CSV table of C-alpha atoms in Angstrom, one decimal:
chain,number,residue,atom,x,y,z
Q,1,UNK,CA,119.8,111.3,106.6
Q,2,UNK,CA,117.4,108.6,108.1
Q,3,UNK,CA,114.5,107.5,106.0
Q,4,UNK,CA,111.0,108.1,107.5
Q,5,UNK,CA,109.5,104.6,107.7
Q,6,UNK,CA,105.8,104.5,108.3
Q,7,UNK,CA,105.0,100.9,109.3
Q,8,UNK,CA,102.8,98.6,111.3
Q,9,UNK,CA,105.0,96.2,113.3
Q,10,UNK,CA,102.5,93.3,113.1
Q,11,UNK,CA,102.5,93.5,109.2
Q,12,UNK,CA,104.7,90.9,107.7
Q,13,UNK,CA,105.5,93.0,104.6
Q,14,UNK,CA,106.6,95.9,106.8
Q,15,UNK,CA,108.9,93.6,108.8
Q,16,UNK,CA,110.4,92.3,105.5
Q,17,UNK,CA,110.9,95.9,104.3
Q,18,UNK,CA,112.5,96.9,107.6
Q,19,UNK,CA,114.8,93.9,107.5
Q,20,UNK,CA,115.9,94.7,103.9
Q,21,UNK,CA,116.6,98.4,104.9
Q,22,UNK,CA,118.7,97.3,107.9
Q,23,UNK,CA,120.6,94.7,105.8
Q,24,UNK,CA,121.4,97.4,103.3
Q,25,UNK,CA,122.6,99.9,106.0
Q,26,UNK,CA,119.7,102.3,105.7
Q,27,UNK,CA,119.0,104.3,108.8
Q,28,UNK,CA,115.3,104.5,109.5
Q,29,UNK,CA,113.1,106.7,111.6
Q,30,UNK,CA,110.3,104.2,112.6
Q,31,UNK,CA,106.9,105.7,112.7
Q,32,UNK,CA,104.0,103.5,113.8
Q,33,UNK,CA,101.4,104.2,111.2
Q,34,UNK,CA,98.4,103.3,113.4
Q,35,UNK,CA,99.5,105.1,116.6
Q,36,UNK,CA,101.0,108.1,114.6
Q,37,UNK,CA,99.3,108.2,111.2
Q,38,UNK,CA,100.7,110.9,108.9
Q,39,UNK,CA,98.6,114.1,109.1
Q,40,UNK,CA,96.7,115.3,106.1
Q,41,UNK,CA,99.5,117.8,105.3
Q,42,UNK,CA,102.2,115.2,105.6
Q,43,UNK,CA,100.2,112.8,103.4
Q,44,UNK,CA,99.6,115.5,100.8
Q,45,UNK,CA,103.3,116.3,100.7
Q,46,UNK,CA,104.2,112.5,100.4
Q,47,UNK,CA,101.6,112.0,97.7
Q,48,UNK,CA,102.6,115.0,95.6
Q,49,UNK,CA,106.3,114.1,95.9
Q,50,UNK,CA,105.7,110.4,95.0
Q,51,UNK,CA,104.1,111.0,91.7
Q,52,UNK,CA,101.8,108.0,92.4
Q,53,UNK,CA,98.0,107.9,91.9
Q,54,UNK,CA,96.4,108.7,95.3
Q,55,UNK,CA,94.5,105.4,95.2
Q,56,UNK,CA,97.8,103.6,95.5
Q,57,UNK,CA,98.0,104.8,99.1
Q,58,UNK,CA,95.1,102.7,100.2
Q,59,UNK,CA,95.5,99.3,101.9
Q,60,UNK,CA,92.9,97.8,99.5
Q,61,UNK,CA,93.3,94.3,101.2
Q,62,UNK,CA,92.5,95.7,104.6
Q,63,UNK,CA,89.4,95.0,106.6
Q,64,UNK,CA,88.7,98.7,107.1
Q,65,UNK,CA,88.8,99.4,103.4
Q,66,UNK,CA,86.2,96.7,102.7
Q,67,UNK,CA,84.0,97.6,105.7
Q,68,UNK,CA,83.8,101.1,104.5
Q,69,UNK,CA,83.0,100.0,100.9
Q,70,UNK,CA,85.7,102.3,99.6
Q,71,UNK,CA,86.1,100.6,96.3
Q,72,UNK,CA,82.8,102.0,95.3
Q,73,UNK,CA,83.0,105.3,97.1
Q,74,UNK,CA,86.5,106.5,96.1
Q,75,UNK,CA,85.7,107.4,92.4
Q,76,UNK,CA,83.2,110.0,93.7
Q,77,UNK,CA,85.4,111.5,96.3
Q,78,UNK,CA,87.6,114.6,95.9
Q,79,UNK,CA,91.3,114.5,96.4
Q,80,UNK,CA,90.8,116.6,99.6
Q,81,UNK,CA,88.2,114.1,100.9
Q,82,UNK,CA,90.5,111.2,100.2
Q,83,UNK,CA,93.4,112.7,101.9
Q,84,UNK,CA,91.2,113.6,104.9
Q,85,UNK,CA,90.0,110.0,105.1
Q,86,UNK,CA,93.5,108.5,104.8
Q,87,UNK,CA,94.9,110.7,107.5
Q,88,UNK,CA,92.0,109.7,109.8
Q,89,UNK,CA,93.0,106.1,110.2
Q,90,UNK,CA,96.5,104.5,109.7
Q,91,UNK,CA,94.9,101.1,108.9
Q,92,UNK,CA,93.5,102.5,105.7
Q,93,UNK,CA,97.0,103.4,104.4
Q,94,UNK,CA,99.1,100.9,102.4
Q,95,UNK,CA,102.3,100.2,104.2
Q,96,UNK,CA,105.1,100.6,104.6
Q,97,UNK,CA,105.6,104.1,103.2
Q,98,UNK,CA,109.3,104.9,103.1
Q,99,UNK,CA,110.2,108.5,102.6
Q,100,UNK,CA,113.7,109.8,101.7
Q,101,UNK,CA,114.9,113.2,100.6
Q,102,UNK,CA,114.5,112.2,96.9
Q,103,UNK,CA,112.4,109.1,96.8
Q,104,UNK,CA,109.2,107.6,98.2
Q,105,UNK,CA,108.1,104.0,98.1
Q,106,UNK,CA,104.7,102.6,99.0
Q,107,UNK,CA,104.6,98.9,99.9
Q,108,UNK,CA,107.6,96.6,99.6
Q,109,UNK,CA,109.0,95.2,96.4
Q,110,UNK,CA,112.7,94.4,96.6
Q,111,UNK,CA,113.5,95.7,93.1
Q,112,UNK,CA,111.7,98.9,93.8
Q,113,UNK,CA,113.7,99.3,97.1
Q,114,UNK,CA,117.0,98.6,95.3
Q,115,UNK,CA,116.1,101.3,92.7
Q,116,UNK,CA,115.0,103.8,95.3
Q,117,UNK,CA,117.3,103.2,98.3
Q,118,UNK,CA,120.6,101.9,96.8
Q,119,UNK,CA,121.1,104.5,94.1
């Protein structure tokens, strides 16, 4: 089964992750995270399945995150409001997000990818 690979092609980290997946014979279903951001329902499912803190899904180094002052606003937002915000703009989402039947990774760290995708 192909992995759902939410990425932004201009992102160097995304390109590294994609190259790693290809070199390790992983089939990927590429999804442009800005043109086709995951819906609120998709994000909710990914978030719940990942076991990660919801704040880990934010691209905290992105311009949009800083422009909106989210560092100060997030602590006062509900989970529902955060998911709504994330699903509204793919540039707010940390990338790549790689979704398989049993695992989810957010961002790219080679060790994490080995653990998740070569098991």
